[in-house]
Coordinates of C-alpha atoms in Angstrom, one line a residue:
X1 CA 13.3 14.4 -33.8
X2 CA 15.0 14.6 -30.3
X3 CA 12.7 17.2 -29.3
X4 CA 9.5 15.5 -30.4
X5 CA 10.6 12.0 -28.4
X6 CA 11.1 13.8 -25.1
X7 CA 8.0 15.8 -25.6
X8 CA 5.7 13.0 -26.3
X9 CA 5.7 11.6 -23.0
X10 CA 4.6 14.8 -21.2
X11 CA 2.1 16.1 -23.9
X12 CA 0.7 12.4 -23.8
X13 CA 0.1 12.6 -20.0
X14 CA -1.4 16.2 -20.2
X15 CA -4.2 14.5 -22.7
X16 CA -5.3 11.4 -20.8
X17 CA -8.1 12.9 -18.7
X18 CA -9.5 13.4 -23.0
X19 CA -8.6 10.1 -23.7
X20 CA -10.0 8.7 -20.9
X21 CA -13.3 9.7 -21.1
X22 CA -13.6 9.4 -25.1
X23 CA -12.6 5.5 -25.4
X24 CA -14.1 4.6 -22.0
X25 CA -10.7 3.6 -20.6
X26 CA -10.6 1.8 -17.3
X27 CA -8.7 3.5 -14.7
X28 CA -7.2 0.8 -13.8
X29 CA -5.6 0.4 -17.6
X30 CA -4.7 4.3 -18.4
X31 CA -1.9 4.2 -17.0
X32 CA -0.7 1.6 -20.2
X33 CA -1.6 4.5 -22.1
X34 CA 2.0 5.9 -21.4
X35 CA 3.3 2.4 -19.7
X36 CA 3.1 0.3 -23.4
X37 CA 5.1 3.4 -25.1
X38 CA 8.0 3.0 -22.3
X39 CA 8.0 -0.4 -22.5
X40 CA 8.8 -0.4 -26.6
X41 CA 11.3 2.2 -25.6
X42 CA 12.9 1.3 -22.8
X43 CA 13.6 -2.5 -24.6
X44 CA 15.0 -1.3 -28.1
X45 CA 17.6 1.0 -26.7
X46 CA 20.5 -1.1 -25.9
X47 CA 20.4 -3.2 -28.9
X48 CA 19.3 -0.1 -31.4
X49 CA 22.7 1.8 -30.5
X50 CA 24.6 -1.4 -31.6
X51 CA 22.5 -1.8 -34.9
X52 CA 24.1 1.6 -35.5
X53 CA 27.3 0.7 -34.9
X54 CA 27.3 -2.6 -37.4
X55 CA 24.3 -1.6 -40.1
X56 CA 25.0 2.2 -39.8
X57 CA 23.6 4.7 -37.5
X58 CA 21.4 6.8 -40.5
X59 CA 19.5 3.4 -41.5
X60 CA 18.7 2.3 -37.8
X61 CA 18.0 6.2 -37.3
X62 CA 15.6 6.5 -40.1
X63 CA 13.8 3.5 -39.8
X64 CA 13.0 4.7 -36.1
X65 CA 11.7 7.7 -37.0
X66 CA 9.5 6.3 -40.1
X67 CA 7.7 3.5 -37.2
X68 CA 7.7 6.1 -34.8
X69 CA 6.0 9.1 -37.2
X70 CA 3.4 5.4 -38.6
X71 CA 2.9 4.7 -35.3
X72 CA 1.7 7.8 -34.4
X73 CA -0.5 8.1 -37.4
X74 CA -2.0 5.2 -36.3
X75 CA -2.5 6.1 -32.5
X76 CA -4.4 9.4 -33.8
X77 CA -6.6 7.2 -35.2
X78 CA -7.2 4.5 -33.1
X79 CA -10.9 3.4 -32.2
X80 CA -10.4 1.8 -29.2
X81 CA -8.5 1.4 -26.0
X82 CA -6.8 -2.4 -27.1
X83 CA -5.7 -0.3 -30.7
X84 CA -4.2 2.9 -29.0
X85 CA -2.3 0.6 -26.3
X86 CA -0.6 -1.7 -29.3
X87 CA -0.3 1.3 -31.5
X88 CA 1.9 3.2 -28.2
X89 CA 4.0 0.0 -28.0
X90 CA 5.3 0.0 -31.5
X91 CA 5.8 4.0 -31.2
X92 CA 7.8 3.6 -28.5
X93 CA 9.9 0.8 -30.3
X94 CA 10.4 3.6 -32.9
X95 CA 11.2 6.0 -30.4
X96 CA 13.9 3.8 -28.8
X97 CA 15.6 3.7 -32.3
X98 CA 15.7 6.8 -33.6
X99 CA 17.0 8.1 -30.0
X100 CA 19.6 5.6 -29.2
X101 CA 21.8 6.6 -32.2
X102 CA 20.9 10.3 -32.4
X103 CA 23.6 11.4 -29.9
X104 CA 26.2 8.8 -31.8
X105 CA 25.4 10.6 -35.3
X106 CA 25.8 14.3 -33.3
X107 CA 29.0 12.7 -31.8
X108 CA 30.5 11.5 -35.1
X109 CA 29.2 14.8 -37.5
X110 CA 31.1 17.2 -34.9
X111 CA 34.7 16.2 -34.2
X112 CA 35.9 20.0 -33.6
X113 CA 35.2 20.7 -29.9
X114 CA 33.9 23.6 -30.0
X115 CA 31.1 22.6 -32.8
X116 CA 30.8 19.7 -30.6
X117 CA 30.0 21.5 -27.7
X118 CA 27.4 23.6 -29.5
X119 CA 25.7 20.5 -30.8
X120 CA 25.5 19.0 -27.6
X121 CA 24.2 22.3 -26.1
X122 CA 21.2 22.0 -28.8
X123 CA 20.8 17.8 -27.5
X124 CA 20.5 19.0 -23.9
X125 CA 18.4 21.7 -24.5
X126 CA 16.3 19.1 -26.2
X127 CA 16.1 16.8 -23.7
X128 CA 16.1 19.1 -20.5
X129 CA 13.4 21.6 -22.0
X130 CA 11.6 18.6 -24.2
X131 CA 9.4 17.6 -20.7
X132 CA 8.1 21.3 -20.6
X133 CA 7.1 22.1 -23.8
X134 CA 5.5 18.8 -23.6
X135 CA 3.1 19.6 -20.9
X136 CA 2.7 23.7 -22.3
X137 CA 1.7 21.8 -25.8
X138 CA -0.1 18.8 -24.0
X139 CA -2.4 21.4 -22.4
X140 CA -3.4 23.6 -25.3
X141 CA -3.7 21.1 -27.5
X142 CA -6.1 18.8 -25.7
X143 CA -7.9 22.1 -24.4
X144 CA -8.1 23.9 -28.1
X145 CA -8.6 21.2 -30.7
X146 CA -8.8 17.1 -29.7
X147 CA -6.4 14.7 -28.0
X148 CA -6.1 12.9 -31.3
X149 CA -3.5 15.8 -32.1
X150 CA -1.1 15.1 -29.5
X151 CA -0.6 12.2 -31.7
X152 CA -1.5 14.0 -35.2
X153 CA 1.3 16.8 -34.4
X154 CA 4.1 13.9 -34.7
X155 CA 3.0 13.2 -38.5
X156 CA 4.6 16.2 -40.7
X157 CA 7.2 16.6 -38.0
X158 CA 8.4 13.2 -38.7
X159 CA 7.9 13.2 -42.2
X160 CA 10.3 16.5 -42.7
X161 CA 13.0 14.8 -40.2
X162 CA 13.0 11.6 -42.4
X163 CA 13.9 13.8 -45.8
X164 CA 16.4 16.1 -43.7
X165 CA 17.9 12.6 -42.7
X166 CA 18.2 11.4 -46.2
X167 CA 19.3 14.5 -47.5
X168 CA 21.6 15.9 -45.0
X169 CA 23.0 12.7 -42.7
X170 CA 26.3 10.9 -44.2
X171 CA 25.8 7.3 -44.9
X172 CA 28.0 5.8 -42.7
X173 CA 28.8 1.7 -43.8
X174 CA 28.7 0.2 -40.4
X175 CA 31.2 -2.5 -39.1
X176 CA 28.8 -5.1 -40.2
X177 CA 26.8 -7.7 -38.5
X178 CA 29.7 -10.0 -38.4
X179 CA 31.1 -7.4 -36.1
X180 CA 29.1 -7.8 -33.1
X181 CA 26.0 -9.4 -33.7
X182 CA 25.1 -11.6 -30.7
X183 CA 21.6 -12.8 -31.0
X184 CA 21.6 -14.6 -27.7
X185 CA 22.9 -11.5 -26.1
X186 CA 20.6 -9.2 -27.6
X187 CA 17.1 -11.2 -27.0
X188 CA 18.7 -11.3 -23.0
X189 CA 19.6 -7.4 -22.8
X190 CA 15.7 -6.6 -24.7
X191 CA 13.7 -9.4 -22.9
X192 CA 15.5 -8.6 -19.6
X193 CA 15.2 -4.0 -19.9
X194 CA 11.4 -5.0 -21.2
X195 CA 10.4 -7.0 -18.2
X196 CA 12.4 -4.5 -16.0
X197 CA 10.5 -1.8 -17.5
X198 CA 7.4 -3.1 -17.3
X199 CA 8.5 -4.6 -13.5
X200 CA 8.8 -0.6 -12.1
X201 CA 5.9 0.6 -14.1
X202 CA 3.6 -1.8 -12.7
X203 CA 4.6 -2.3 -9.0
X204 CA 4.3 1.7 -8.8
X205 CA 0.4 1.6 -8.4
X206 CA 0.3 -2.3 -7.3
X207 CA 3.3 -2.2 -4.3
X208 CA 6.3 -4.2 -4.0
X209 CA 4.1 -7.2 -2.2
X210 CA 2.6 -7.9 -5.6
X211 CA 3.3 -10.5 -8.0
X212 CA 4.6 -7.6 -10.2
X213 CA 7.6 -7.6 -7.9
X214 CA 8.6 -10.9 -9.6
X215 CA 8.6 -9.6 -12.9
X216 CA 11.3 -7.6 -11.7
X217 CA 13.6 -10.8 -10.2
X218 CA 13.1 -12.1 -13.7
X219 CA 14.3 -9.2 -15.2
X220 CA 17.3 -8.6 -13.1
X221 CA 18.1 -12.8 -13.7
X222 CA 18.0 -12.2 -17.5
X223 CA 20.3 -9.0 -17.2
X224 CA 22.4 -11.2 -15.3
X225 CA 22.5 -13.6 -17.8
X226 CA 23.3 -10.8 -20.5
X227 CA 26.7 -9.8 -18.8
X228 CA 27.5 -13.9 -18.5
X229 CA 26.9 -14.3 -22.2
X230 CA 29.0 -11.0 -22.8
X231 CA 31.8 -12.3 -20.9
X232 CA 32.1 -15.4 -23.1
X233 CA 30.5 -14.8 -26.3
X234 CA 32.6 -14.9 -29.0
X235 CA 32.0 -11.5 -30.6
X236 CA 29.9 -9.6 -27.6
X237 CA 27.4 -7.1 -28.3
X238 CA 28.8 -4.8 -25.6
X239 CA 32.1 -6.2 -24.6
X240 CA 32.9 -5.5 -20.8
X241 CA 35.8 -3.6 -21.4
X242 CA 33.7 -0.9 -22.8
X243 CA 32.1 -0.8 -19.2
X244 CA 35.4 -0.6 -17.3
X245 CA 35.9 3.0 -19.1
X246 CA 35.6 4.9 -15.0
X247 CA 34.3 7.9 -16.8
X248 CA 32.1 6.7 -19.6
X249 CA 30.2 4.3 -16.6
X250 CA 30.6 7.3 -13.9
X251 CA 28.8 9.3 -16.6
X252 CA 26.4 7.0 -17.1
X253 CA 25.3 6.6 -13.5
X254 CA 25.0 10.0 -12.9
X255 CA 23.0 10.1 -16.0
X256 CA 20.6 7.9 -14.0
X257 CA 20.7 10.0 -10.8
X258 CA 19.9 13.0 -12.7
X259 CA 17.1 11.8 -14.6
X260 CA 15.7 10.3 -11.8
X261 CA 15.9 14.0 -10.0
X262 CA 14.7 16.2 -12.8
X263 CA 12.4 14.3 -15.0
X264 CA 10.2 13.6 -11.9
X265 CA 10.3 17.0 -10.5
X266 CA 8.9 18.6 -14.2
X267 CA 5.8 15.9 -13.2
X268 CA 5.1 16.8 -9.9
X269 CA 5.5 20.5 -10.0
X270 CA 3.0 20.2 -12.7
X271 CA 0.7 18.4 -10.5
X272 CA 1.7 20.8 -7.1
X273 CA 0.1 23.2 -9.4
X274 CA -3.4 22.1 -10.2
X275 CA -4.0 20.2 -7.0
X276 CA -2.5 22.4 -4.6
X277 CA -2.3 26.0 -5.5
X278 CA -5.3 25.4 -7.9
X279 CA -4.5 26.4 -11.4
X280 CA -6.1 25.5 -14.2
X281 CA -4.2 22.7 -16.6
X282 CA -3.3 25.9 -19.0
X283 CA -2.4 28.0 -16.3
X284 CA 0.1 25.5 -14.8
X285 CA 1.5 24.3 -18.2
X286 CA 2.5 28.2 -19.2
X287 CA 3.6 28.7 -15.2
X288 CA 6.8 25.8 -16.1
X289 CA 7.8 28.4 -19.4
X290 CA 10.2 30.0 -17.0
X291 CA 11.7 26.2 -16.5
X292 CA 12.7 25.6 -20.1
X293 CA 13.4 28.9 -21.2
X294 CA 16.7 28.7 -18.3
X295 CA 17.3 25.7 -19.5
X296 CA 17.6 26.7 -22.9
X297 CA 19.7 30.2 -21.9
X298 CA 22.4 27.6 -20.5
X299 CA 22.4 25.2 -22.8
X300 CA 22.5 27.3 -26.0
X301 CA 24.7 29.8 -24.7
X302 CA 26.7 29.2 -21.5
X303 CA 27.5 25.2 -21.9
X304 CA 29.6 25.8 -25.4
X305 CA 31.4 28.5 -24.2
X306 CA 32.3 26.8 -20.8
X307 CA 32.6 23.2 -21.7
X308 CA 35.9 23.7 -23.9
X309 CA 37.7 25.4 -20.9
X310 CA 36.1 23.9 -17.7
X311 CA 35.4 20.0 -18.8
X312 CA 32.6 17.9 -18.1
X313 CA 33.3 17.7 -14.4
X314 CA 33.3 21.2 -13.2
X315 CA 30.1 21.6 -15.3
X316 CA 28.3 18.6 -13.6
X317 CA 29.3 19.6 -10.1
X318 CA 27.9 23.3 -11.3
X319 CA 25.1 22.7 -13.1
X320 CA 24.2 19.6 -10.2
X321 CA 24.1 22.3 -7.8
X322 CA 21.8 24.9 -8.9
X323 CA 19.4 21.7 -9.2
X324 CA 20.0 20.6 -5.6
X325 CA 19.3 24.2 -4.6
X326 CA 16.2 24.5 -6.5
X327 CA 14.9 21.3 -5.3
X328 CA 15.5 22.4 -2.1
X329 CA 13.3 25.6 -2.6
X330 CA 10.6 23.2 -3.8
X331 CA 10.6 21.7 -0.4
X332 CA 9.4 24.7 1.2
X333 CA 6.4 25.3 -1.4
X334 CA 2.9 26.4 0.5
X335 CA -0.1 25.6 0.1
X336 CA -1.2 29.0 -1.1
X337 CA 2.4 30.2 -3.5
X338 CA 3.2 33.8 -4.9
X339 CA 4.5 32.7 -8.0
X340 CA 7.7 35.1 -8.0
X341 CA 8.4 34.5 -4.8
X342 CA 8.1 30.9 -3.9
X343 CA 7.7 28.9 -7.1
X344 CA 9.8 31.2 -9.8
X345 CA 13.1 30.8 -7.9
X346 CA 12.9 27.0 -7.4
X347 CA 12.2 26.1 -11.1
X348 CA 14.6 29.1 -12.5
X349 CA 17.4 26.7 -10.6
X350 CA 16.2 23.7 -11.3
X351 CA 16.1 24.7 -15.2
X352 CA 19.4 26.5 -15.2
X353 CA 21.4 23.7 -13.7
X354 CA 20.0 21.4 -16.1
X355 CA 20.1 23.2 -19.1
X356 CA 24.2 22.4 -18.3
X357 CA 23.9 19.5 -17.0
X358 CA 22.4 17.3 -19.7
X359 CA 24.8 18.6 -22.3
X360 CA 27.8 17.7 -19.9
X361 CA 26.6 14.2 -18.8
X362 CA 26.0 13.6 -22.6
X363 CA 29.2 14.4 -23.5
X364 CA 30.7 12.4 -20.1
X365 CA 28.5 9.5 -20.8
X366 CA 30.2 9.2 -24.9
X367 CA 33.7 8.8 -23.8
X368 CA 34.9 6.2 -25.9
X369 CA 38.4 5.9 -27.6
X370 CA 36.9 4.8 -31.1
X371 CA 34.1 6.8 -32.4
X372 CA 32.9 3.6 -34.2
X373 CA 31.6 2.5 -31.1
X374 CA 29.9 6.0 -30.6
X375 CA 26.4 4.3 -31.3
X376 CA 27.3 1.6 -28.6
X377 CA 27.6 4.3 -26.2
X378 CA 24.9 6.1 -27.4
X379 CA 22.2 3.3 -26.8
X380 CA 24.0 2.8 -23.7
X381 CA 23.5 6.5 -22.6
X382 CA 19.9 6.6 -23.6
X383 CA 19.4 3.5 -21.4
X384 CA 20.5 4.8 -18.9
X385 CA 18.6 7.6 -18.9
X386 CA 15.1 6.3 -19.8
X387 CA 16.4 4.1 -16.6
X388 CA 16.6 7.1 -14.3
X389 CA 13.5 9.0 -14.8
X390 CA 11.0 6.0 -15.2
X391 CA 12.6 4.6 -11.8
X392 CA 12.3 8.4 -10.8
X393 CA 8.8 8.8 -11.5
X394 CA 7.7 5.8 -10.0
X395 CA 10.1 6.3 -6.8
X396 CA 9.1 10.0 -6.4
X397 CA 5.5 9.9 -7.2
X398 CA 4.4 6.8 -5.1
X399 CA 6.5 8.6 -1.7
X400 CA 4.0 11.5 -2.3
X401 CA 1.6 9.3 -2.5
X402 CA 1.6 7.0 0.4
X403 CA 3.1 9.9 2.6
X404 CA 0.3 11.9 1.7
X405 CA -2.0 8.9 2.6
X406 CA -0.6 8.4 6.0
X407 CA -1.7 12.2 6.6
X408 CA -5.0 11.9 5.6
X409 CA -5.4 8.4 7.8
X410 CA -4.5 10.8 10.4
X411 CA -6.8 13.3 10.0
X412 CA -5.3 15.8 7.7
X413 CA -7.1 18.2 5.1
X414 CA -6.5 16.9 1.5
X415 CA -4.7 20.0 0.7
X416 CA -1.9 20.5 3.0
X417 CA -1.5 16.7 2.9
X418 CA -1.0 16.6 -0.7
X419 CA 1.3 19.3 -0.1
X420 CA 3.6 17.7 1.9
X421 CA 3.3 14.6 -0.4
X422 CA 5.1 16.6 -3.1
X423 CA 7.6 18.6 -0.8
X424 CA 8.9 14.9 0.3
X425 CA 9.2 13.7 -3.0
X426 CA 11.2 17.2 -3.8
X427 CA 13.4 16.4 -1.2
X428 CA 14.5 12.8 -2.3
X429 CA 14.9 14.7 -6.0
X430 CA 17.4 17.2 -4.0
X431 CA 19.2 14.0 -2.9
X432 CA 19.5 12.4 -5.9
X433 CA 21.1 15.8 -6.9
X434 CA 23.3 16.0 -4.3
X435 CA 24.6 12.2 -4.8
X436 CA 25.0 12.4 -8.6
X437 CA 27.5 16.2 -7.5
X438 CA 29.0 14.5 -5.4
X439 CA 30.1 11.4 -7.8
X440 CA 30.5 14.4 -10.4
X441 CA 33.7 15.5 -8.4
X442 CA 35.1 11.8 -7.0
X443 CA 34.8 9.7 -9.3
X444 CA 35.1 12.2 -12.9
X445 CA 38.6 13.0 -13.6
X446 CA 39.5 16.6 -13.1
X447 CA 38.9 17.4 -17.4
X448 CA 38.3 14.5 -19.7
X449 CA 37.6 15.6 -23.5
X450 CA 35.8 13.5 -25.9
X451 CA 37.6 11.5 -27.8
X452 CA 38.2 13.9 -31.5
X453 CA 39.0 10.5 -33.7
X454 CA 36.7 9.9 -36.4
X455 CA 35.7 6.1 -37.6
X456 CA 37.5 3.8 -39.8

């Protein structure tokens, strides 16, 4: 189920030249195609890792993946561009959660570290590798059958992780709603990461001059409001002492930085592909195999072995530098590559160091002293994450863009200016590597296991 939520962003994007031209979308309203499904996700997050917490982590868990696998049903099918936006939304909200409480569940099954540290090599191979095999699927599907099967595919695959669930997930009680249930605080943390999700997703295309711009103020105001109410609500839904853990929030923003590096550069290279060195969409989508299969190498079989003896913090500052490195090689793409000499390199890095990455600032980002606040954490994780590649994307792609823009007003061909677009925007990726390092090794302490206590 992991798997299938990272990969449905990619394989969605990969389709919506089909999907386009088959409901007779506006340009201008395609982009809500993905934007409606991030803005479901994005909002549920905080609040669905709490739910765990207090209802139990397998109902909130299963209930996600049953909307999520309807929704998709229902996205297949949809008629019209209005139906397939609506039906994205509530996919998204059972996207958010089923993944905010995944990690919490991995985190609370595997107490032994070594277990745990092959489980969380299986999450971050999930989540490193899910973009690629996203766009790899996205492109053979939508080339070999329809793009109603990027939606289709979802169905049986959710059907078979809701019996696993039933049949193989422990039923865990929950603390309760009495617990932590702070309904003021939880309509300000949704209302305020929705409008802030919709706020970067819109202002991308339209600039930071437009009225979109506000959306964001308002969101930041009701975020605001969020940590007021959590400072003097009775029971909070995320008391501030939780946020005061240095390694659980250092975890958490280099979660961001990384995301925001990584995710975008899977999207761009993708497009550096097909618009500079001309590929076809097949062609590029098989070209970024290389990418996951490093990623899943290190995760599967170097982070479990490592993790127990080096810690979270030497893996970060390792794994972080084989990224910045690759990024780096990406900034030096031409405009006519040799594969195994100018691309292969670059994303063999950039896959490696995540492959060990994601795993460590997974664990990093779960460091709590009581495992019943592991689904807490673990919508608090995922937010942060969704936070760092959608701010990523949007960041990264609209530098290529207007760079690229200002060439051509000077006279440039399209080519080499597009070119340069992307090698920019891989160059503020290899920056965002280099800062979240760099935290990795100040602010982490030197080796800081998970906590191994198990609930109440």
């Amino acid at each position: 189920m992991q798997t299938m939520i990272v990969i449905d962003v990619s394989i969605v994007t990969v389709a919506l030249p089909s999907i386009q031209r088959d409901l007779d979308i506006d340009q201008s309203r395609l982009s809500w195609v993905i934007n409606a499904y991030t803005i479901g996700f994005d909002g549920l997050l905080l609040l669905a890792g709490r739910l765990g917490d207090l209802i139990g982590r397998k109902t909130v868990f299963i209930a996600g993946v049953a909307a999520f696998t309807g929704a998709s049903a229902l996205s297949g099918l949809a008629w019209s561009q209005e139906v397939l936006i609506a039906t994205r939304f509530f996919q998204g909200v059972g996207a958010g959660l089923a993944y905010a409480v995944a990690i919490g569940v991995v985190i609370t099954l595997f107490t032994e570290p070594r277990e745990r540290g092959r489980a969380l090599g299986l999450v971050g191979f999930a989540q490193a590798a899910g973009a690629s095999a996203g766009i790899v699927l996205g492109g053979v599907i939508s080339h070999a059958m329809s793009w109603h099967w990027v939606f289709y595919v979802n169905v049986p695959i959710g059907i078979v992780a809701s019996a696993l669930a039933v049949r193989l997930i422990p039923r865990d009680r929950g603390l309760g709603l009495r617990a932590g249930l702070d309904v003021a605080g939880a309509a300000l943390a949704t209302a305020g990461l929705m409008l802030g999700a919709y706020a970067v997703v819109a202002v991308g295309p339209h600039g930071w001059n437009s009225p979109h711009a506000l959306v964001g103020l308002a969101s930041l105001a009701l975020l605001g409001g969020f940590v007021l109410r959590q400072a003097t609500a009775r029971v909070p839904l995320i008391p501030l002492a939780f946020l005061r853990n240095r390694t659980l929030a250092g975890g958490n923003i280099i979660h961001i930085l990384t995301t925001a590096s990584t995710v975008p550069f899977t999207i761009l290279i993708a497009l550096y592909f097909q618009q500079v060195a001309g590929y076809s969409p097949v062609d590029a989508a098989f070209s970024l195999m290389p990418l996951a299969i490093a990623s899943a190498l290190t995760s599967l079989t170097l982070y479990p072995r490592l993790a127990a003896r080096f810690g979270s913090r030497s893996l970060l500052v390792t794994g972080l530098t084989a990224v910045t490195c690759g990024l780096l090689l990406a900034t030096r793409l031409p405009t006519d590559p040799l594969y195994a000499v100018d691309i292969l390199p670059a994303i063999t890095l950039v896959g490696a160091g995540s492959g060990i990455v994601m795993p460590a600032v997974i664990a990093t980002s779960m460091t709590v002293p009581d495992l019943r606040d592991a689904g807490l954490a673990s919508g608090v994780a995922a937010t942060s994450g969704t936070v760092g590649d959608t701010a990523g994307i949007v960041t990264l792609t609209t530098a290529a863009a207007a760079h690229t823009a200002t060439l051509l007003s000077g006279g440039s061909q399209p080519v080499p200016a597009l070119n340069d677009g992307f090698r920019l925007a891989f160059g503020i990726a290899a920056a965002l590597a280099a800062l979240a390092a760099a935290m990795a090794s100040l602010v982490l302490r030197r080796h800081a296991p998970l906590s191994t206590s198990v609930p109440r």
